[in-house]
Short mmCIF file of N, CA and C in Angstrom, two decimals:
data_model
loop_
_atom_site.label_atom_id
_atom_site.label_comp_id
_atom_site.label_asym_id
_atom_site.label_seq_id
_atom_site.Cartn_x
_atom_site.Cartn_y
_atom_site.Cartn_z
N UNK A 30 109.93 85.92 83.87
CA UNK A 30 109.26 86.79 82.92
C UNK A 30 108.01 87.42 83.54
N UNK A 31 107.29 86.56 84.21
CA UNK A 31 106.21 87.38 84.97
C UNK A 31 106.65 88.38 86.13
N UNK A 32 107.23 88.02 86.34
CA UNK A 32 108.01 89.26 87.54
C UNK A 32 108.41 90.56 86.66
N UNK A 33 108.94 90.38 85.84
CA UNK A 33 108.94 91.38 84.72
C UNK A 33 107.72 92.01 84.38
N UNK A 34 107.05 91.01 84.13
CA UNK A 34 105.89 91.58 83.38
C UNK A 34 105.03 92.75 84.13
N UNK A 35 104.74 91.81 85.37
CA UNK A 35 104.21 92.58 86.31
C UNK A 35 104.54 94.04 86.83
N UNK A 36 105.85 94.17 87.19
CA UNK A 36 106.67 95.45 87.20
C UNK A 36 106.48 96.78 86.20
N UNK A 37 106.49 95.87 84.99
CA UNK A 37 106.41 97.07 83.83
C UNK A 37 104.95 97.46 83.98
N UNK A 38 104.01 96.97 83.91
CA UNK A 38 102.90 97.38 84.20
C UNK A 38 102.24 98.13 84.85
N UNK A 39 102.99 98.01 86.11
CA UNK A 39 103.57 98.81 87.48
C UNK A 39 103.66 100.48 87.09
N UNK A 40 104.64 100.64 86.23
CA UNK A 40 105.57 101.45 86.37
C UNK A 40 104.93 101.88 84.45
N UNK A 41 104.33 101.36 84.12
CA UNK A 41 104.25 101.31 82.48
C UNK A 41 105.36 101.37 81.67
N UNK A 42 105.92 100.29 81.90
CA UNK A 42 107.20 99.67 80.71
C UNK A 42 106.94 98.45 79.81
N UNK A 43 107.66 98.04 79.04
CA UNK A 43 107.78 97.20 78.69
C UNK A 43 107.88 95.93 78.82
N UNK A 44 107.86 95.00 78.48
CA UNK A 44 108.88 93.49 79.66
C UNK A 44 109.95 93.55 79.73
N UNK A 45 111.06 94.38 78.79
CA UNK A 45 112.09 94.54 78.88
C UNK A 45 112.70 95.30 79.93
N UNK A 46 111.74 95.93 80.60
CA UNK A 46 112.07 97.24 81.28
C UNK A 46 112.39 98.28 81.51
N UNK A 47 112.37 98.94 80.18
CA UNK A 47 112.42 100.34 80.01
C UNK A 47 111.47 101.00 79.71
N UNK A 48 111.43 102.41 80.49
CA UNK A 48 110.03 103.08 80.82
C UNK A 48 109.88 104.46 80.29
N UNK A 49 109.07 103.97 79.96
CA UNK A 49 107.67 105.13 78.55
C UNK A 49 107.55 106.20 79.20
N UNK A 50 106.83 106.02 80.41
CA UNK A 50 106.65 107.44 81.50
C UNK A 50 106.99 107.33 83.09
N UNK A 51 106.99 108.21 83.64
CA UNK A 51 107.37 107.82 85.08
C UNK A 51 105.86 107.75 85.96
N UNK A 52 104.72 107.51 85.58
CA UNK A 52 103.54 107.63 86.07
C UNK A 52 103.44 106.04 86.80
N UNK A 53 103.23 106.00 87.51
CA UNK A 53 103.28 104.74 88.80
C UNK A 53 101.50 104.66 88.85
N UNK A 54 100.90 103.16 88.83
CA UNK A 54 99.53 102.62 88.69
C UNK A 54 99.83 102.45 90.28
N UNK A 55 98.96 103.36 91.13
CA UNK A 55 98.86 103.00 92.48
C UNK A 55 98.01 101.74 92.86
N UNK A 56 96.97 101.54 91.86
CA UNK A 56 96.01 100.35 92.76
C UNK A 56 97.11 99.30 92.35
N UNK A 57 97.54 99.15 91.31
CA UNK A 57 98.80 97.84 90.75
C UNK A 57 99.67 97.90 91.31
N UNK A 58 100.21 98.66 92.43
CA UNK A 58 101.41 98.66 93.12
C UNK A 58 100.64 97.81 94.23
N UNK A 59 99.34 98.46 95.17
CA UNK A 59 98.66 97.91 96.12
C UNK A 59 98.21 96.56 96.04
N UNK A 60 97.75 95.98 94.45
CA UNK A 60 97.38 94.56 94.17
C UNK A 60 98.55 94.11 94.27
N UNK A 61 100.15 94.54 94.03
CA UNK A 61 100.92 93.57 93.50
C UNK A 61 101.63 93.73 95.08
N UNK A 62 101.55 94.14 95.80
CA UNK A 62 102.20 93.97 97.42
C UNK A 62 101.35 93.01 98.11
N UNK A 63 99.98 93.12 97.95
CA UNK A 63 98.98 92.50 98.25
C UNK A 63 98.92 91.19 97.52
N UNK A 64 99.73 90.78 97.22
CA UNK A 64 99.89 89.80 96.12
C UNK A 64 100.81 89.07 96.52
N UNK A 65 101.92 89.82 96.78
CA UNK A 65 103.42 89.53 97.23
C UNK A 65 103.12 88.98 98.93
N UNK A 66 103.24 89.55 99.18
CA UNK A 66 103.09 89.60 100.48
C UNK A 66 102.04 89.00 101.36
N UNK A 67 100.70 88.42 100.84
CA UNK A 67 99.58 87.73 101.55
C UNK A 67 99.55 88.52 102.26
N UNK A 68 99.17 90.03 102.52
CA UNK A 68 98.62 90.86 103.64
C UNK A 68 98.13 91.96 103.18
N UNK A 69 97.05 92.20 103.54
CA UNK A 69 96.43 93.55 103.38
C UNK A 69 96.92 94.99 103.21
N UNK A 70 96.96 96.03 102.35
CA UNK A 70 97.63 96.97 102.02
C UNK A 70 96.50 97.83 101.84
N UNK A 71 96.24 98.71 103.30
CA UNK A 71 95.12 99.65 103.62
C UNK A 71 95.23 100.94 102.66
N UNK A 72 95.85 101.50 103.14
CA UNK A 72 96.25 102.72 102.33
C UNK A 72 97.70 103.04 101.23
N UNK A 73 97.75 103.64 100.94
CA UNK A 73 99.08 103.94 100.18
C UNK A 73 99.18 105.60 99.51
N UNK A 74 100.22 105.95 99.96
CA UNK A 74 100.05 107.58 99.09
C UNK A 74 101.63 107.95 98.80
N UNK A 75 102.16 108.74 98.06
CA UNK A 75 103.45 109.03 97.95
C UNK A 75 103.47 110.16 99.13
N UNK A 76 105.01 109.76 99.54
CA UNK A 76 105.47 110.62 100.73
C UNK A 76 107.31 111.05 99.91
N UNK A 77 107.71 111.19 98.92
CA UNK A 77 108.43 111.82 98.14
C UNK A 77 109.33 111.14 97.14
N UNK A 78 110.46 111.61 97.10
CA UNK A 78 111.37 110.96 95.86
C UNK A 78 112.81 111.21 95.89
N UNK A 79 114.03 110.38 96.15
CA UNK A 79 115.26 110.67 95.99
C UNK A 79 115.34 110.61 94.27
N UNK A 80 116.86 110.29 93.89
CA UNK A 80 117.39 110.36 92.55
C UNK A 80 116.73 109.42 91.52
N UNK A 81 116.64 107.96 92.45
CA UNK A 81 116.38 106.88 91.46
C UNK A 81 114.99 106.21 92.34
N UNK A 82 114.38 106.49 93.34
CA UNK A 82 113.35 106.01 94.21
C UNK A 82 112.11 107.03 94.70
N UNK A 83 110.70 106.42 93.84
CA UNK A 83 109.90 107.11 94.55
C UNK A 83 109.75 106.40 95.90
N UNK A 84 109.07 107.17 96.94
CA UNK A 84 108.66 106.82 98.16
C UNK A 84 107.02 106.59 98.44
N UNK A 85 106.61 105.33 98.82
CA UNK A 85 105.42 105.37 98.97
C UNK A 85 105.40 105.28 100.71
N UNK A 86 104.37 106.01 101.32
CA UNK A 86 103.82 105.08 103.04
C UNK A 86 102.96 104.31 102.60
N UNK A 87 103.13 103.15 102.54
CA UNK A 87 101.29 102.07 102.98
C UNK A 87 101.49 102.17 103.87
N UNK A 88 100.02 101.77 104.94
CA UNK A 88 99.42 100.99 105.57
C UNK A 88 99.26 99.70 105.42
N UNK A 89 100.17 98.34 105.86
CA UNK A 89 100.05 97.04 106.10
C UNK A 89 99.58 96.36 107.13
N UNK A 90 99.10 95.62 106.71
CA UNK A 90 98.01 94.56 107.44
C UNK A 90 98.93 94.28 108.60
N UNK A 91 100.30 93.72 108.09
CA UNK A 91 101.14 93.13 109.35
C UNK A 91 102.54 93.99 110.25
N UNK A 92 102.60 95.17 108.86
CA UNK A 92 103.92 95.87 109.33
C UNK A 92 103.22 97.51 109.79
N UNK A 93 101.75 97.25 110.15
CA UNK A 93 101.89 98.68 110.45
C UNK A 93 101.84 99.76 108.90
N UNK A 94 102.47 100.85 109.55
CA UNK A 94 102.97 101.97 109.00
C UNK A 94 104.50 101.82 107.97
N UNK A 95 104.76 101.62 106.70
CA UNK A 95 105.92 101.30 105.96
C UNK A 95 106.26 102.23 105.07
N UNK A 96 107.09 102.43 105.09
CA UNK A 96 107.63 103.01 103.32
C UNK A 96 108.22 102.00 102.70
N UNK A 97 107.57 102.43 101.50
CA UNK A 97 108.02 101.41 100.19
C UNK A 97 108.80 102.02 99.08
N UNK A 98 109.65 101.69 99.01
CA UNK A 98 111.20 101.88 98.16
C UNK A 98 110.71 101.71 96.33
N UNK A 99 110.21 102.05 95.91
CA UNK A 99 110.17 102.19 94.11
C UNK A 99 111.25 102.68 93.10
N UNK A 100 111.68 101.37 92.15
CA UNK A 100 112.89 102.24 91.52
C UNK A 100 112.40 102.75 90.36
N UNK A 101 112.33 104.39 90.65
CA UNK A 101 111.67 104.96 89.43
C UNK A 101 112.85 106.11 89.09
N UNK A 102 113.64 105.34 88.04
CA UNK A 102 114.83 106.10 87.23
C UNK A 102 114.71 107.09 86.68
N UNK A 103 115.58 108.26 87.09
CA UNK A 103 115.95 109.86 86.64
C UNK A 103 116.36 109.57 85.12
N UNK A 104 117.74 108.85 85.51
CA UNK A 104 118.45 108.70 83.96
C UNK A 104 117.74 108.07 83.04
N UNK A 105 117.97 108.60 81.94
CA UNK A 105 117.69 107.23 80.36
C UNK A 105 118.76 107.75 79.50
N UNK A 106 119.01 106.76 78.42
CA UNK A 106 119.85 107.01 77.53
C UNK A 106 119.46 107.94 76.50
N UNK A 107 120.48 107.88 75.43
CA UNK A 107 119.74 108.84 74.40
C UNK A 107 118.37 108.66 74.03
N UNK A 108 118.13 106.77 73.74
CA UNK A 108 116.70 106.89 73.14
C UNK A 108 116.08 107.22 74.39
N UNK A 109 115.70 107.69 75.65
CA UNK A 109 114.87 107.99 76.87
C UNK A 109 114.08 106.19 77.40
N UNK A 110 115.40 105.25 77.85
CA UNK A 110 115.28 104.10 78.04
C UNK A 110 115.98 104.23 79.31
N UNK A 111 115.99 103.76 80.26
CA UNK A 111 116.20 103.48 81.33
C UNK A 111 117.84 102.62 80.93
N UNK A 112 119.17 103.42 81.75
CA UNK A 112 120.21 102.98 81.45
C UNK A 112 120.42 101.58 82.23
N UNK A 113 120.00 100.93 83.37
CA UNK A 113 119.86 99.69 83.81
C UNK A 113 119.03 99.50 84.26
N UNK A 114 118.08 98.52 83.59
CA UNK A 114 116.99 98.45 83.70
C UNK A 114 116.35 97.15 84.48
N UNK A 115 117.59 96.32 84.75
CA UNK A 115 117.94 95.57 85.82
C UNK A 115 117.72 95.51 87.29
N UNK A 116 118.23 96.61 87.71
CA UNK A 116 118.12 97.49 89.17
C UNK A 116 116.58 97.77 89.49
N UNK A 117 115.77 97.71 88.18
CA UNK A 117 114.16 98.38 88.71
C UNK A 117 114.03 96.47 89.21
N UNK A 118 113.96 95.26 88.86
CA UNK A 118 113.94 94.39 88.76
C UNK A 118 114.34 93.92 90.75
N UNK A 119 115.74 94.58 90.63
CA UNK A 119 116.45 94.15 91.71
C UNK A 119 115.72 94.88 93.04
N UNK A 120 114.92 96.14 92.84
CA UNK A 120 114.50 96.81 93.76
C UNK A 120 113.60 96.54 94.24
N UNK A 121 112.60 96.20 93.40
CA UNK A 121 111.17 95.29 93.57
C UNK A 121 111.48 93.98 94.44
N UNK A 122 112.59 93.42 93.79
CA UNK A 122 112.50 91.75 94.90
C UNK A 122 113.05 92.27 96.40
N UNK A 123 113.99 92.94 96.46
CA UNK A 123 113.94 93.29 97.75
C UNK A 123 113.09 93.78 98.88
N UNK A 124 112.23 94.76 97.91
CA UNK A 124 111.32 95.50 98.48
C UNK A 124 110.30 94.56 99.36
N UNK A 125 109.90 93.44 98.46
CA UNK A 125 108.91 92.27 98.55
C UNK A 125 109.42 91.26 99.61
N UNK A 126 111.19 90.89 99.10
CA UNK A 126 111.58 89.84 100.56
C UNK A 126 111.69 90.66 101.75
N UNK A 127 111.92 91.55 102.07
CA UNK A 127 111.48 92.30 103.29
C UNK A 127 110.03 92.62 103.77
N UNK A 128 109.39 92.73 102.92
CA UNK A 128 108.06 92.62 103.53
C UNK A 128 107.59 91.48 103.99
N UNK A 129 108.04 90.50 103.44
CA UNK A 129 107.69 89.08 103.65
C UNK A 129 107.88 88.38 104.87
N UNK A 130 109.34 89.01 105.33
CA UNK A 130 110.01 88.65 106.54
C UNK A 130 109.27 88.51 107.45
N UNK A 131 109.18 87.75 108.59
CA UNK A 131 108.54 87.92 110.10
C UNK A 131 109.25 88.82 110.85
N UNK A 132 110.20 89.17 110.87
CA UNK A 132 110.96 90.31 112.06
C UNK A 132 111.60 91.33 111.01
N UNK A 133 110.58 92.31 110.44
CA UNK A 133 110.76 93.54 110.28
C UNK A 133 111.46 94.51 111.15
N UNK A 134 112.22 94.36 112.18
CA UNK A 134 113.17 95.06 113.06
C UNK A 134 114.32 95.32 112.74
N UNK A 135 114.40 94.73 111.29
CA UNK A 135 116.07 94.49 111.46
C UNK A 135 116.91 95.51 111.02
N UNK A 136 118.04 96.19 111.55
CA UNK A 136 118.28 97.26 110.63
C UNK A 136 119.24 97.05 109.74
N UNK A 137 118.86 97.84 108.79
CA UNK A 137 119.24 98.01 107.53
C UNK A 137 119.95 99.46 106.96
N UNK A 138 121.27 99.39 105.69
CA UNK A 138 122.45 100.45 105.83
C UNK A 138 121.04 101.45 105.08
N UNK A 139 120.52 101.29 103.83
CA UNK A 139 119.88 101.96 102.94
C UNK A 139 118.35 101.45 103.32
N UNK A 140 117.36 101.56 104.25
CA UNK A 140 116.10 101.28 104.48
C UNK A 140 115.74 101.25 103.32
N UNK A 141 114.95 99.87 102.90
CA UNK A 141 113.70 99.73 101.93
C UNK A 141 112.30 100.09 102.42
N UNK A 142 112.06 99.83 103.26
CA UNK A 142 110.75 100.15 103.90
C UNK A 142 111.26 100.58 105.42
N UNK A 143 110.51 101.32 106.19
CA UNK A 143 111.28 102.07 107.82
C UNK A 143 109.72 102.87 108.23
N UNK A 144 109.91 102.88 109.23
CA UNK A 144 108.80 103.42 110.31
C UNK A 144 108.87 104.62 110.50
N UNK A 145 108.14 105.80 110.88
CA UNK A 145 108.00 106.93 111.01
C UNK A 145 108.89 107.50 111.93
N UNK A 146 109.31 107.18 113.25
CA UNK A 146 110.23 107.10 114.13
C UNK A 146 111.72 107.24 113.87
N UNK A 147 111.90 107.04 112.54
CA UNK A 147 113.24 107.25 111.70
C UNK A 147 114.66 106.88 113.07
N UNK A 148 114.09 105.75 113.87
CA UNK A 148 115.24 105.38 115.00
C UNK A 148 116.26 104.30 113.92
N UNK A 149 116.47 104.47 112.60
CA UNK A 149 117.35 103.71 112.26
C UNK A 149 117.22 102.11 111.96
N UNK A 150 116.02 101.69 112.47
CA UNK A 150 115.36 100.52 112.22
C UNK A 150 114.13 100.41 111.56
N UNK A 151 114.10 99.07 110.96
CA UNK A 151 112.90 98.85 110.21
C UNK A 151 111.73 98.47 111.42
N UNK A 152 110.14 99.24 111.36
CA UNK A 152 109.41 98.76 111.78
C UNK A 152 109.14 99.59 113.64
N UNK A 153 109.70 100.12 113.85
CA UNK A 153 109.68 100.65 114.67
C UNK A 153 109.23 100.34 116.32
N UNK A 154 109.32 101.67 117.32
CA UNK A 154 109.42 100.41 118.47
C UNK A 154 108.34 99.96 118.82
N UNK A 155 106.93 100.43 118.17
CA UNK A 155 105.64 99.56 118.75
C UNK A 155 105.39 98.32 118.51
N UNK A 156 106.60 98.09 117.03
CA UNK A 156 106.10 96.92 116.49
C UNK A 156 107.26 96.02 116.63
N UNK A 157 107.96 96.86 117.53
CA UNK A 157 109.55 95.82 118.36
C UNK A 157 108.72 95.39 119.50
N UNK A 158 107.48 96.07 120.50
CA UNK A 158 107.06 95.35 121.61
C UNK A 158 106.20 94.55 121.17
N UNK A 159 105.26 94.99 120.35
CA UNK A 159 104.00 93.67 119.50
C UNK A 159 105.31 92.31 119.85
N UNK A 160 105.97 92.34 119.16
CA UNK A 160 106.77 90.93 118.72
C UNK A 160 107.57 90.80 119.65
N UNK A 161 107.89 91.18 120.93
CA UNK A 161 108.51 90.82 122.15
C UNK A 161 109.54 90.47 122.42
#
């Protein structure tokens, strides 16, 4: 329930998880990575948006340069509720066990977070020689 909770807050929903507006609390995204993650989260700004994901770059304490994967849903149903509201849930824990990881290198089919270098891997190659 707190994982919930936290999210909606995030994103300004409910605990249930369906969302009121699509307006994203940037310092509450930065406390709650910074939270998640035990590492410092320097900067953060949006760098764009597919169908169902805004895109943030932070600046992390340990990964460098990241994008961060946000599931911020196009669709809602008739009442303007988020048709699975599950998936915002599922996007967040991923987002978080990858940050968490020690070998951010790994590649991945759909990047949650990826390095500027867009070589197809997470974390890129400065931070493939840092870790040796």
């Amino acid at each position: 329930m707190g994982f919930a909770r936290g999210f909606g807050k995030l994103l300004g929903t409910s605990d249930s998880g369906y969302a009121r507006n699509k307006d994203i609390n940037l310092e509450a995204l930065v406390k709650r990575l910074e939270g998640k993650t035990q590492c410092l989260c320097e900067t953060l700004f949006p760098a764009g948006q597919t169908e169902h994901y805004r895109i943030y770059t932070a600046t992390m304490e340990i990964h460098k340069k990241v994008l961060v994967r946000i599931y911020s849903p196009t669709t809602t149903n008739a009442r303007g509720s988020v048709k699975h509201p599950g998936e915002m849930l599922c996007a967040e824990a991923a987002t978080l066990r990858f940050l968490k990881c020690s070998n951010p290198t790994i590649p991945v089919p759909t990047p949650i977070c990826c390095d500027d270098d867009l070589d197809g891997l997470v974390g890129g190659a400065l931070h493939r020689e840092i870790l040796g």
